[in-house]
mmCIF file of C-alpha atoms in Angstrom:
data_model
loop_
_atom_site.group_PDB
_atom_site.id
_atom_site.type_symbol
_atom_site.label_atom_id
_atom_site.label_comp_id
_atom_site.label_asym_id
_atom_site.label_seq_id
_atom_site.Cartn_x
_atom_site.Cartn_y
_atom_site.Cartn_z
ATOM 1 C CA MET A 1378 26.653 -6.812 -8.845
ATOM 2 C CA HIS A 1379 24.298 -8.147 -11.503
ATOM 3 C CA LEU A 1380 21.641 -5.838 -12.814
ATOM 4 C CA ILE A 1381 18.256 -7.473 -12.303
ATOM 5 C CA GLN A 1382 15.443 -6.698 -14.713
ATOM 6 C CA THR A 1383 11.758 -7.402 -14.111
ATOM 7 C CA TYR A 1384 9.392 -7.740 -17.046
ATOM 8 C CA ARG A 1385 6.750 -5.046 -17.164
ATOM 9 C CA ARG A 1386 3.771 -4.473 -19.384
ATOM 10 C CA ARG A 1387 4.705 -2.796 -22.684
ATOM 11 C CA ASP A 1388 8.408 -2.935 -21.680
ATOM 12 C CA HIS A 1389 10.529 -3.124 -24.828
ATOM 13 C CA ARG A 1390 13.119 -5.113 -22.855
ATOM 14 C CA ARG A 1391 10.864 -8.126 -22.273
ATOM 15 C CA PRO A 1392 11.256 -11.227 -24.457
ATOM 16 C CA PRO A 1393 8.621 -11.824 -27.135
ATOM 17 C CA PRO A 1394 5.801 -14.291 -26.385
ATOM 18 C CA GLY A 1395 6.989 -17.900 -26.598
ATOM 19 C CA TRP A 1396 10.648 -16.967 -26.077
ATOM 20 C CA LEU A 1397 10.832 -18.709 -22.674
ATOM 21 C CA ASP A 1398 10.026 -22.309 -21.768
ATOM 22 C CA ASP A 1399 7.408 -23.256 -19.176
ATOM 23 C CA ILE A 1400 8.555 -24.351 -15.738
ATOM 24 C CA HIS A 1401 6.476 -27.129 -14.202
ATOM 25 C CA GLY A 1402 4.128 -25.713 -11.590
ATOM 26 C CA TYR A 1403 4.529 -22.156 -12.899
ATOM 27 C CA GLN A 1404 2.609 -22.307 -16.166
ATOM 28 C CA GLY A 1405 0.578 -19.259 -17.105
ATOM 29 C CA HIS A 1406 3.387 -16.805 -17.754
ATOM 30 C CA LYS A 1407 2.939 -14.959 -21.031
ATOM 31 C CA GLY A 1408 6.414 -13.698 -21.663
ATOM 32 C CA GLY A 1409 6.002 -10.533 -19.657
ATOM 33 C CA VAL A 1410 2.573 -9.235 -20.737
ATOM 34 C CA ASP A 1411 0.469 -8.883 -17.581
ATOM 35 C CA ASP A 1412 2.836 -11.537 -16.273
ATOM 36 C CA ASN A 1413 2.003 -11.971 -12.607
ATOM 37 C CA PRO A 1414 0.089 -15.205 -11.911
ATOM 38 C CA LEU A 1415 -1.636 -15.411 -8.543
ATOM 39 C CA TYR A 1416 -1.428 -18.732 -6.709
ATOM 40 C CA PRO A 1417 -4.324 -19.579 -4.373
ATOM 41 C CA PRO A 1418 -3.226 -21.642 -1.380
ATOM 42 C CA PRO A 1419 -3.817 -25.416 -1.448
ATOM 43 C CA PRO A 1420 -6.934 -26.651 0.403
ATOM 44 C CA ALA A 1421 -4.796 -27.754 3.338
ATOM 45 C CA TYR A 1422 -3.910 -24.105 3.991
ATOM 46 C CA ASN A 1423 -7.531 -22.922 4.146
ATOM 47 C CA PRO A 1424 -8.767 -22.933 7.755
ATOM 48 C CA GLN A 1425 -12.422 -23.271 8.629
ATOM 49 C CA PRO A 1426 -14.240 -21.252 11.311
ATOM 50 C CA GLU A 1427 -15.008 -22.965 14.567
ATOM 51 C CA LEU A 1428 -18.633 -23.880 15.103
ATOM 52 C CA ASN A 1429 -20.772 -23.045 18.131
ATOM 53 C CA ARG A 1430 -18.115 -20.942 19.826
ATOM 54 C CA ASN A 1431 -19.833 -18.044 21.527
ATOM 55 C CA THR A 1432 -17.959 -14.766 21.540
ATOM 56 C CA LEU A 1433 -19.354 -12.815 24.462
ATOM 57 C CA VAL A 1434 -18.401 -9.238 25.249
ATOM 58 C CA PRO A 1435 -18.084 -7.863 28.799
ATOM 59 C CA ASP A 1436 -20.116 -4.938 30.085
ATOM 60 C CA ILE A 1437 -18.394 -1.559 29.972
ATOM 61 C CA THR A 1438 -18.886 1.923 31.429
ATOM 62 C CA VAL A 1439 -19.170 5.031 29.275
ATOM 63 C CA PRO A 1440 -16.227 7.376 30.071
ATOM 64 C CA THR A 1441 -16.966 10.906 31.278
ATOM 65 C CA VAL A 1442 -15.118 14.194 30.743
ATOM 66 C CA SER A 1443 -14.882 16.856 33.444
ATOM 67 C CA GLU A 1444 -15.326 20.600 32.837
ATOM 68 C CA ASP A 1445 -11.601 21.212 33.349
ATOM 69 C CA VAL A 1446 -10.665 18.572 30.770
ATOM 70 C CA ALA A 1447 -13.233 19.915 28.294
ATOM 71 C CA ARG A 1448 -11.993 23.495 28.750
ATOM 72 C CA ASP A 1449 -8.328 22.480 28.301
ATOM 73 C CA ALA A 1450 -9.224 20.524 25.169
ATOM 74 C CA LEU A 1451 -11.064 23.532 23.724
ATOM 75 C CA LEU A 1452 -8.115 25.829 24.505
ATOM 76 C CA LYS A 1453 -5.739 23.522 22.630
ATOM 77 C CA PHE A 1454 -8.157 23.462 19.711
ATOM 78 C CA VAL A 1455 -8.334 27.270 19.678
ATOM 79 C CA GLU A 1456 -4.533 27.534 19.732
ATOM 80 C CA SER A 1457 -4.420 25.573 16.467
ATOM 81 C CA LYS A 1458 -6.722 28.134 14.799
ATOM 82 C CA TRP A 1459 -4.807 31.358 14.335
ATOM 83 C CA THR A 1460 -8.006 33.377 13.713
ATOM 84 C CA TYR A 1461 -9.625 32.243 16.975
ATOM 85 C CA SER A 1462 -9.459 34.107 20.265
ATOM 86 C CA SER A 1463 -8.862 32.099 23.435
ATOM 87 C CA LYS A 1464 -10.996 34.515 25.507
ATOM 88 C CA PRO A 1465 -14.331 32.668 24.979
ATOM 89 C CA ALA A 1466 -12.729 29.322 25.891
ATOM 90 C CA ARG A 1467 -11.341 30.781 29.131
ATOM 91 C CA ASN A 1468 -14.546 32.577 30.163
ATOM 92 C CA LEU A 1469 -17.368 30.329 28.958
ATOM 93 C CA THR A 1470 -19.926 28.833 31.342
ATOM 94 C CA PHE A 1471 -20.733 25.166 30.865
ATOM 95 C CA LYS A 1472 -24.389 24.214 30.665
ATOM 96 C CA ASP A 1473 -24.085 20.480 30.159
ATOM 97 C CA LEU A 1474 -21.515 17.748 29.415
ATOM 98 C CA LYS A 1475 -23.225 14.766 27.850
ATOM 99 C CA PRO A 1476 -21.187 11.549 27.366
ATOM 100 C CA ILE A 1477 -22.219 9.560 24.285
ATOM 101 C CA THR A 1478 -21.706 5.831 23.816
ATOM 102 C CA VAL A 1479 -19.629 5.189 20.689
ATOM 103 C CA TYR A 1480 -18.355 1.743 19.753
ATOM 104 C CA ARG A 1481 -15.818 1.061 17.034
ATOM 105 C CA TYR A 1482 -15.651 -2.471 15.685
ATOM 106 C CA ARG A 1483 -12.445 -3.480 13.900
ATOM 107 C CA LEU A 1484 -11.636 -6.671 12.021
ATOM 108 C CA GLU A 1485 -8.067 -7.484 11.011
ATOM 109 C CA THR A 1486 -7.310 -10.359 8.655
ATOM 110 C CA TYR A 1487 -3.611 -11.105 8.243
ATOM 111 C CA THR A 1488 -2.946 -12.764 4.895
ATOM 112 C CA GLU A 1489 -0.095 -14.183 2.849
ATOM 113 C CA THR A 1490 -0.270 -13.962 -0.944
ATOM 114 C CA ARG A 1491 2.095 -15.514 -3.497
ATOM 115 C CA THR A 1492 2.633 -14.414 -7.082
ATOM 116 C CA SER A 1493 5.469 -14.908 -9.539
ATOM 117 C CA THR A 1494 7.043 -13.307 -12.584
ATOM 118 C CA TRP A 1495 9.937 -13.961 -14.956
ATOM 119 C CA ASN A 1496 13.081 -12.005 -14.163
ATOM 120 C CA PHE A 1497 16.431 -11.833 -15.875
ATOM 121 C CA GLU A 1498 19.923 -10.539 -15.349
ATOM 122 C CA PRO A 1499 22.996 -10.354 -17.607
ATOM 123 C CA TYR A 1500 24.791 -13.700 -17.645
ATOM 124 C CA ASN A 1501 28.469 -13.417 -16.781
ATOM 125 C CA GLY A 1502 29.275 -16.988 -15.841
ATOM 126 C CA GLN A 1503 27.395 -17.112 -12.535
ATOM 127 C CA MET A 1504 25.963 -20.391 -11.268
ATOM 128 C CA VAL A 1505 22.804 -21.536 -13.064
ATOM 129 C CA ASP A 1506 20.325 -23.350 -10.792
ATOM 130 C CA GLY A 1507 18.323 -25.022 -13.542
ATOM 131 C CA PRO A 1508 16.008 -28.009 -13.996
ATOM 132 C CA GLN A 1509 19.049 -30.307 -14.138
ATOM 133 C CA TYR A 1510 19.178 -30.000 -10.346
ATOM 134 C CA GLY A 1511 15.570 -31.107 -9.877
ATOM 135 C CA MET A 1512 12.004 -29.961 -10.287
ATOM 136 C CA SER A 1513 11.018 -26.512 -9.043
ATOM 137 C CA PRO A 1514 8.963 -26.734 -5.818
ATOM 138 C CA PRO A 1515 5.357 -25.492 -5.996
ATOM 139 C CA PRO A 1516 4.856 -21.835 -4.991
ATOM 140 C CA TRP A 1517 3.431 -22.631 -1.556
ATOM 141 C CA ASP A 1518 6.173 -25.173 -0.742
ATOM 142 C CA ILE A 1519 8.983 -22.634 -0.930
ATOM 143 C CA PRO A 1520 10.031 -21.826 2.670
ATOM 144 C CA VAL A 1521 10.015 -18.209 3.850
ATOM 145 C CA THR A 1522 10.322 -16.558 7.251
ATOM 146 C CA VAL A 1523 6.955 -15.220 8.367
ATOM 147 C CA PRO A 1524 7.213 -11.703 9.856
ATOM 148 C CA GLN A 1525 5.644 -10.569 13.105
ATOM 149 C CA ARG A 1526 1.889 -10.886 12.915
ATOM 150 C CA TYR A 1527 -0.117 -7.989 11.488
ATOM 151 C CA THR A 1528 3.046 -6.523 9.948
ATOM 152 C CA ASP A 1529 2.962 -5.628 6.242
ATOM 153 C CA MET A 1530 5.978 -6.951 4.367
ATOM 154 C CA VAL A 1531 7.068 -8.137 0.908
ATOM 155 C CA GLU A 1532 9.766 -10.739 0.276
ATOM 156 C CA LYS A 1533 11.094 -11.810 -3.129
ATOM 157 C CA VAL A 1534 12.553 -15.302 -3.543
ATOM 158 C CA ARG A 1535 14.223 -16.840 -6.593
ATOM 159 C CA VAL A 1536 12.403 -20.106 -7.364
ATOM 160 C CA PRO A 1537 14.875 -23.019 -7.075
ATOM 161 C CA HIS A 1538 15.777 -24.879 -10.305
ATOM 162 C CA SER A 1539 13.930 -22.363 -12.531
ATOM 163 C CA SER A 1540 17.009 -20.718 -14.058
ATOM 164 C CA PHE A 1541 18.403 -21.086 -17.565
ATOM 165 C CA VAL A 1542 20.634 -19.100 -19.913
ATOM 166 C CA LYS A 1543 19.442 -17.836 -23.270
ATOM 167 C CA MET A 1544 20.736 -15.496 -25.947
ATOM 168 C CA CYS A 1545 19.725 -11.883 -25.375
ATOM 169 C CA HIS A 1546 16.457 -11.188 -27.195
ATOM 170 C CA LYS A 1547 17.243 -7.489 -27.581
ATOM 171 C CA CYS A 1548 20.560 -7.699 -29.467
ATOM 172 C CA ASN A 1549 20.246 -11.333 -30.653
ATOM 173 C CA GLY A 1550 23.479 -12.173 -28.861
ATOM 174 C CA CYS A 1551 25.579 -9.390 -30.386
ATOM 175 C CA GLY A 1552 26.025 -7.452 -27.164
ATOM 176 C CA ARG A 1553 25.267 -4.181 -28.922
ATOM 177 C CA THR A 1554 22.401 -2.486 -30.766
ATOM 178 C CA ARG A 1555 22.188 0.143 -33.466
ATOM 179 C CA CYS A 1556 22.143 3.694 -32.140
ATOM 180 C CA THR A 1557 18.606 5.062 -32.451
ATOM 181 C CA HIS A 1558 19.809 8.683 -32.493
ATOM 182 C CA CYS A 1559 21.967 8.460 -35.625
ATOM 183 C CA PHE A 1560 20.361 5.291 -37.039
ATOM 184 C CA GLY A 1561 23.742 3.562 -37.085
ATOM 185 C CA ARG A 1562 25.504 6.190 -39.171
ATOM 186 C CA GLY A 1563 27.692 7.536 -36.394
ATOM 187 C CA ARG A 1564 27.035 11.121 -37.442
ATOM 188 C CA LYS A 1565 24.064 13.466 -37.165
ATOM 189 C CA ARG A 1566 22.972 16.576 -39.021
ATOM 190 C CA CYS A 1567 24.347 19.748 -37.489
ATOM 191 C CA THR A 1568 21.636 21.568 -35.576
ATOM 192 C CA PHE A 1569 23.285 24.989 -36.055
ATOM 193 C CA CYS A 1570 23.397 25.019 -39.865
ATOM 194 C CA HIS A 1571 20.724 22.359 -40.419
ATOM 195 C CA GLY A 1572 23.143 20.341 -42.529
ATOM 196 C CA SER A 1573 24.058 23.084 -45.008
ATOM 197 C CA GLY A 1574 27.568 23.633 -43.681
ATOM 198 C CA ARG A 1575 27.056 27.359 -43.636
ATOM 199 C CA ASN A 1576 25.574 29.719 -41.089
ATOM 200 C CA ARG A 1577 24.792 33.359 -42.014
ATOM 201 C CA ASN A 1578 26.674 32.962 -45.288
ATOM 202 C CA LYS A 1579 29.781 31.790 -43.464
ATOM 203 C CA ARG A 1580 31.195 28.386 -42.867
ATOM 204 C CA CYS A 1581 29.505 26.835 -39.838
ATOM 205 C CA THR A 1582 31.903 26.880 -36.914
ATOM 206 C CA SER A 1583 30.084 24.077 -35.139
ATOM 207 C CA CYS A 1584 30.548 21.411 -37.832
ATOM 208 C CA HIS A 1585 33.424 23.128 -39.650
ATOM 209 C CA GLY A 1586 31.403 23.266 -42.817
ATOM 210 C CA ARG A 1587 30.762 19.538 -43.004
ATOM 211 C CA GLY A 1588 27.037 19.765 -42.266
ATOM 212 C CA ARG A 1589 27.221 16.743 -39.954
ATOM 213 C CA LYS A 1590 28.670 16.082 -36.522
ATOM 214 C CA ARG A 1591 29.718 13.012 -34.599
ATOM 215 C CA CYS A 1592 26.820 11.433 -32.690
ATOM 216 C CA LEU A 1593 27.481 12.010 -29.008
ATOM 217 C CA HIS A 1594 25.168 9.165 -27.931
ATOM 218 C CA CYS A 1595 27.297 6.447 -29.555
ATOM 219 C CA GLN A 1596 30.550 8.426 -29.820
ATOM 220 C CA GLY A 1597 30.443 8.015 -33.593
ATOM 221 C CA HIS A 1598 30.462 4.216 -33.564
ATOM 222 C CA GLY A 1599 26.889 3.839 -34.857
ATOM 223 C CA PHE A 1600 26.050 1.320 -32.166
ATOM 224 C CA LYS A 1601 25.666 1.207 -28.397
ATOM 225 C CA THR A 1602 26.125 -1.425 -25.732
ATOM 226 C CA CYS A 1603 22.902 -3.407 -25.415
ATOM 227 C CA SER A 1604 20.737 -1.897 -22.685
ATOM 228 C CA VAL A 1605 19.327 -5.306 -21.728
ATOM 229 C CA CYS A 1606 22.338 -7.646 -21.490
ATOM 230 C CA HIS A 1607 24.901 -4.828 -21.025
ATOM 231 C CA GLY A 1608 27.192 -6.425 -23.539
ATOM 232 C CA SER A 1609 27.210 -9.903 -22.013
ATOM 233 C CA GLN A 1610 25.273 -11.297 -25.045
ATOM 234 C CA ASN A 1611 23.337 -13.773 -22.869
ATOM 235 C CA LEU A 1612 20.711 -13.499 -20.150
ATOM 236 C CA LEU A 1613 20.068 -15.614 -17.086
ATOM 237 C CA HIS A 1614 16.295 -16.061 -16.788
ATOM 238 C CA TYR A 1615 14.563 -17.260 -13.618
ATOM 239 C CA ILE A 1616 11.188 -17.113 -11.891
ATOM 240 C CA LEU A 1617 10.912 -14.676 -9.004
ATOM 241 C CA LEU A 1618 8.335 -15.508 -6.351
ATOM 242 C CA THR A 1619 6.820 -12.531 -4.532
ATOM 243 C CA VAL A 1620 5.395 -13.237 -1.076
ATOM 244 C CA THR A 1621 3.211 -10.456 0.311
ATOM 245 C CA TRP A 1622 2.060 -10.298 3.926
ATOM 246 C CA LYS A 1623 -0.690 -7.767 4.504
ATOM 247 C CA ASN A 1624 -2.883 -6.809 7.430
ATOM 248 C CA ASN A 1625 -6.305 -6.108 5.949
ATOM 249 C CA VAL A 1626 -8.101 -3.779 8.367
ATOM 250 C CA GLU A 1627 -11.729 -2.719 8.291
ATOM 251 C CA ASP A 1628 -13.462 -0.450 10.805
ATOM 252 C CA PHE A 1629 -17.085 0.291 11.552
ATOM 253 C CA ILE A 1630 -18.708 2.929 13.769
ATOM 254 C CA PRO A 1631 -22.507 3.219 13.892
ATOM 255 C CA ASP A 1632 -23.558 6.611 12.518
ATOM 256 C CA ARG A 1633 -25.796 8.004 15.237
ATOM 257 C CA GLN A 1634 -24.535 11.564 15.649
ATOM 258 C CA PRO A 1635 -25.667 13.561 12.610
ATOM 259 C CA ASP A 1636 -23.883 16.720 13.852
ATOM 260 C CA PHE A 1637 -20.540 14.986 14.325
ATOM 261 C CA PRO A 1638 -18.539 13.846 11.263
ATOM 262 C CA ASP A 1639 -17.617 10.164 11.642
ATOM 263 C CA LYS A 1640 -14.375 10.686 9.713
ATOM 264 C CA LYS A 1641 -12.969 12.469 12.773
ATOM 265 C CA PHE A 1642 -12.857 9.100 14.560
ATOM 266 C CA GLU A 1643 -10.293 7.789 12.062
ATOM 267 C CA LYS A 1644 -7.543 9.959 13.579
ATOM 268 C CA VAL A 1645 -8.098 9.117 17.240
ATOM 269 C CA THR A 1646 -7.792 6.034 19.410
ATOM 270 C CA GLY A 1647 -10.280 4.416 21.729
ATOM 271 C CA ASP A 1648 -10.197 2.010 24.659
ATOM 272 C CA PRO A 1649 -10.119 -1.591 23.306
ATOM 273 C CA PHE A 1650 -12.105 -3.285 26.050
ATOM 274 C CA PHE A 1651 -12.662 -6.434 23.953
ATOM 275 C CA ILE A 1652 -10.029 -8.309 21.900
ATOM 276 C CA ASP A 1653 -10.639 -11.691 20.264
ATOM 277 C CA GLU A 1654 -7.904 -13.408 18.250
ATOM 278 C CA ASN A 1655 -7.739 -16.725 16.427
ATOM 279 C CA VAL A 1656 -6.866 -18.178 13.025
ATOM 280 C CA LEU A 1657 -10.505 -17.444 12.195
ATOM 281 C CA VAL A 1658 -12.627 -15.502 14.680
ATOM 282 C CA TYR A 1659 -16.294 -16.229 15.299
ATOM 283 C CA PRO A 1660 -18.986 -13.511 14.987
ATOM 284 C CA ILE A 1661 -19.749 -11.572 18.153
ATOM 285 C CA GLN A 1662 -22.863 -12.569 20.046
ATOM 286 C CA GLY A 1663 -24.789 -11.088 22.930
ATOM 287 C CA PHE A 1664 -23.389 -7.553 22.687
ATOM 288 C CA PRO A 1665 -25.895 -4.851 23.809
ATOM 289 C CA ASP A 1666 -25.546 -3.013 20.490
ATOM 290 C CA GLN A 1667 -27.065 -5.420 17.948
ATOM 291 C CA GLU A 1668 -25.593 -3.425 15.054
ATOM 292 C CA ILE A 1669 -22.105 -4.409 16.239
ATOM 293 C CA CYS A 1670 -23.145 -8.087 16.234
ATOM 294 C CA ASP A 1671 -24.586 -7.775 12.737
ATOM 295 C CA ILE A 1672 -21.535 -5.987 11.300
ATOM 296 C CA SER A 1673 -19.243 -8.556 12.930
ATOM 297 C CA THR A 1674 -21.050 -11.363 11.116
ATOM 298 C CA LYS A 1675 -21.062 -9.433 7.839
ATOM 299 C CA MET A 1676 -17.364 -8.471 7.891
ATOM 300 C CA ILE A 1677 -16.133 -11.906 8.946
ATOM 301 C CA ASN A 1678 -18.049 -13.586 6.126
ATOM 302 C CA GLU A 1679 -16.847 -11.004 3.597
ATOM 303 C CA HIS A 1680 -13.206 -11.363 4.642
ATOM 304 C CA LEU A 1681 -13.424 -15.160 4.546
ATOM 305 C CA ASN A 1682 -14.976 -15.197 1.069
ATOM 306 C CA HIS A 1683 -12.679 -12.505 -0.319
ATOM 307 C CA PHE A 1684 -9.286 -13.565 1.027
ATOM 308 C CA SER A 1685 -9.473 -17.365 1.313
ATOM 309 C CA SER A 1686 -9.764 -17.794 -2.478
ATOM 310 C CA THR A 1687 -6.544 -15.903 -3.284
ATOM 311 C CA SER A 1688 -4.506 -15.808 -0.077
ATOM 312 C CA ARG A 1689 -3.645 -17.790 2.979
ATOM 313 C CA ILE A 1690 -5.328 -16.435 6.110
ATOM 314 C CA LEU A 1691 -2.735 -16.600 8.884
ATOM 315 C CA GLN A 1692 -4.626 -14.897 11.718
ATOM 316 C CA GLN A 1693 -7.657 -12.782 12.500
ATOM 317 C CA ARG A 1694 -8.300 -10.298 15.277
ATOM 318 C CA GLN A 1695 -11.504 -8.477 16.137
ATOM 319 C CA THR A 1696 -11.723 -5.667 18.660
ATOM 320 C CA ILE A 1697 -14.379 -3.403 20.078
ATOM 321 C CA GLU A 1698 -13.265 -0.005 21.290
ATOM 322 C CA MET A 1699 -15.116 2.491 23.375
ATOM 323 C CA VAL A 1700 -14.289 5.788 21.664
ATOM 324 C CA PRO A 1701 -14.832 8.690 24.086
ATOM 325 C CA LEU A 1702 -17.282 11.301 22.795
ATOM 326 C CA THR A 1703 -18.700 14.108 24.904
ATOM 327 C CA HIS A 1704 -21.130 16.756 23.696
ATOM 328 C CA ALA A 1705 -20.386 19.982 25.573
ATOM 329 C CA HIS A 1706 -22.976 22.805 25.707
ATOM 330 C CA TYR A 1707 -21.951 26.213 27.072
ATOM 331 C CA TYR A 1708 -22.915 29.890 27.280
ATOM 332 C CA TYR A 1709 -20.829 32.864 26.239
ATOM 333 C CA LYS A 1710 -22.159 36.447 26.328
ATOM 334 C CA GLY A 1711 -25.735 35.244 26.587
ATOM 335 C CA LYS A 1712 -25.580 32.919 23.591
ATOM 336 C CA GLU A 1713 -25.465 29.139 23.599
ATOM 337 C CA TYR A 1714 -22.762 27.184 21.745
ATOM 338 C CA ASN A 1715 -21.531 23.601 21.693
ATOM 339 C CA PHE A 1716 -18.548 21.448 20.757
ATOM 340 C CA TYR A 1717 -17.476 17.811 20.895
ATOM 341 C CA VAL A 1718 -14.544 16.258 22.762
ATOM 342 C CA TYR A 1719 -13.596 12.917 21.217
ATOM 343 C CA GLY A 1720 -10.980 10.178 21.343
ATOM 344 C CA MET A 1721 -8.490 9.247 24.038
ATOM 345 C CA GLU A 1722 -6.495 12.265 22.820
ATOM 346 C CA ASN A 1723 -9.360 14.649 23.750
ATOM 347 C CA LYS A 1724 -9.570 16.192 20.293
ATOM 348 C CA VAL A 1725 -12.200 18.893 19.714
ATOM 349 C CA PHE A 1726 -14.673 19.447 16.910
ATOM 350 C CA ALA A 1727 -16.576 22.732 16.903
ATOM 351 C CA SER A 1728 -18.733 23.698 13.945
ATOM 352 C CA LYS A 1729 -19.200 27.201 15.428
ATOM 353 C CA TYR A 1730 -17.074 29.244 17.813
ATOM 354 C CA PRO A 1731 -17.932 32.632 19.431
ATOM 355 C CA SER A 1732 -14.926 34.522 18.110
ATOM 356 C CA ALA A 1733 -12.898 34.553 14.912
ATOM 357 C CA CYS A 1734 -10.306 37.279 15.322
ATOM 358 C CA THR A 1735 -6.553 37.443 15.745
ATOM 359 C CA LEU A 1736 -6.635 39.505 18.967
ATOM 360 C CA LEU A 1737 -6.249 37.576 22.181
#
C-alpha cells in the first residue's frame, strides 16, 4: 500500500514553491502553502429561482396538552433532578394550561463544493496517469456519485492525467537524509557522564569510558531513510479533487416568550405541517405570521447569495413546524408556580420548583 501525503501549511515535507508544474485547468496551486483552490461552478450549474410561484401554507390547529400529560411530563423532569422531590408534582393542583403558538421555520440548502490540492506518494513503479494520456478534465466535469440528498459526505478523487514523477525534494533523490539527532555522526554524547567518560570518579559504565554512545535513532549510521519518499528516491505527484456535499441548515423561531429560553427548542422536534422542496424554493407568502414570511425571504436570499458563488446548489427544502408549547400554572401548599411543556417529546422547563430536597 502506498503512503499518501497531503501538503499542509508549514509542512516541512511539501515541495518548495515552483517545484511542481501547472496542470491546465488547475492553476493557482502554490506548492503547498494555503494550497486549496476553490472552484465555483460554471454558470450552467447555477439555477435561478422561479418567478411568480406562490408558496401558500395551510391553516393549522394549535396542539393542546391535558393535565395528565403535563403531570407525567413534570414527574419525568423531577426524576432527572436528584435534589427534587416528586411529592409536589404528584399533589399539585392545576390552575391553567395555556397552549402557545410557536412556529419554527427551517431552510435547508444542499450544496456541492469542489476544491483541489497537490498530493504525493512514494513512486515504486506504479502506473503514471500523466498528461501524455490527455488533458485533465475541468474540476466540475469529473464524474462522481451524488449521495442521498441532505446527507453530508466528502469524496476524494484523483484528477485524471495530472500525475507525474519527480525526484524527492526532501532527500534530493538519495532515499535517505542526515540524522538530526546525531547530526550525521552516528554517535551522541553520553547523557550519564556528559561526555567525560567518567562518572563519580569511575569509568562510566554506560559508555564504557568513551564519552559517546551509538545514536539509537539511526543505529549509528548517521543517516535515516527519507521520511517523505521512504527510500524510493522519487515521488508520484498528482492533483486530488475534494468534493464536499453539505446540508446547510438554518432555523428561526420568533422570540415571543421572554420567560422561556429559545435554546430549549433546539433539542426537541415539532410537527412539520408544511414542507416545500425544489432546486430553489420560493419565499413563503400568505402565512398568518408575517415574521415567518419575512424571515423566509431573508434566508432564501442570503443562502442564494452565499452559496451560489462558491458551490453548486443541488436542492432546497423549507419547512414550518408547529412546536408544542404549553404554559402550565398550578398551586402547591397555597403558593402559585408554573412550568412549560414543550416539543413533541413533552420536555419540561421550570425556572422554580416547590421542593429541592433528596427525600421523596
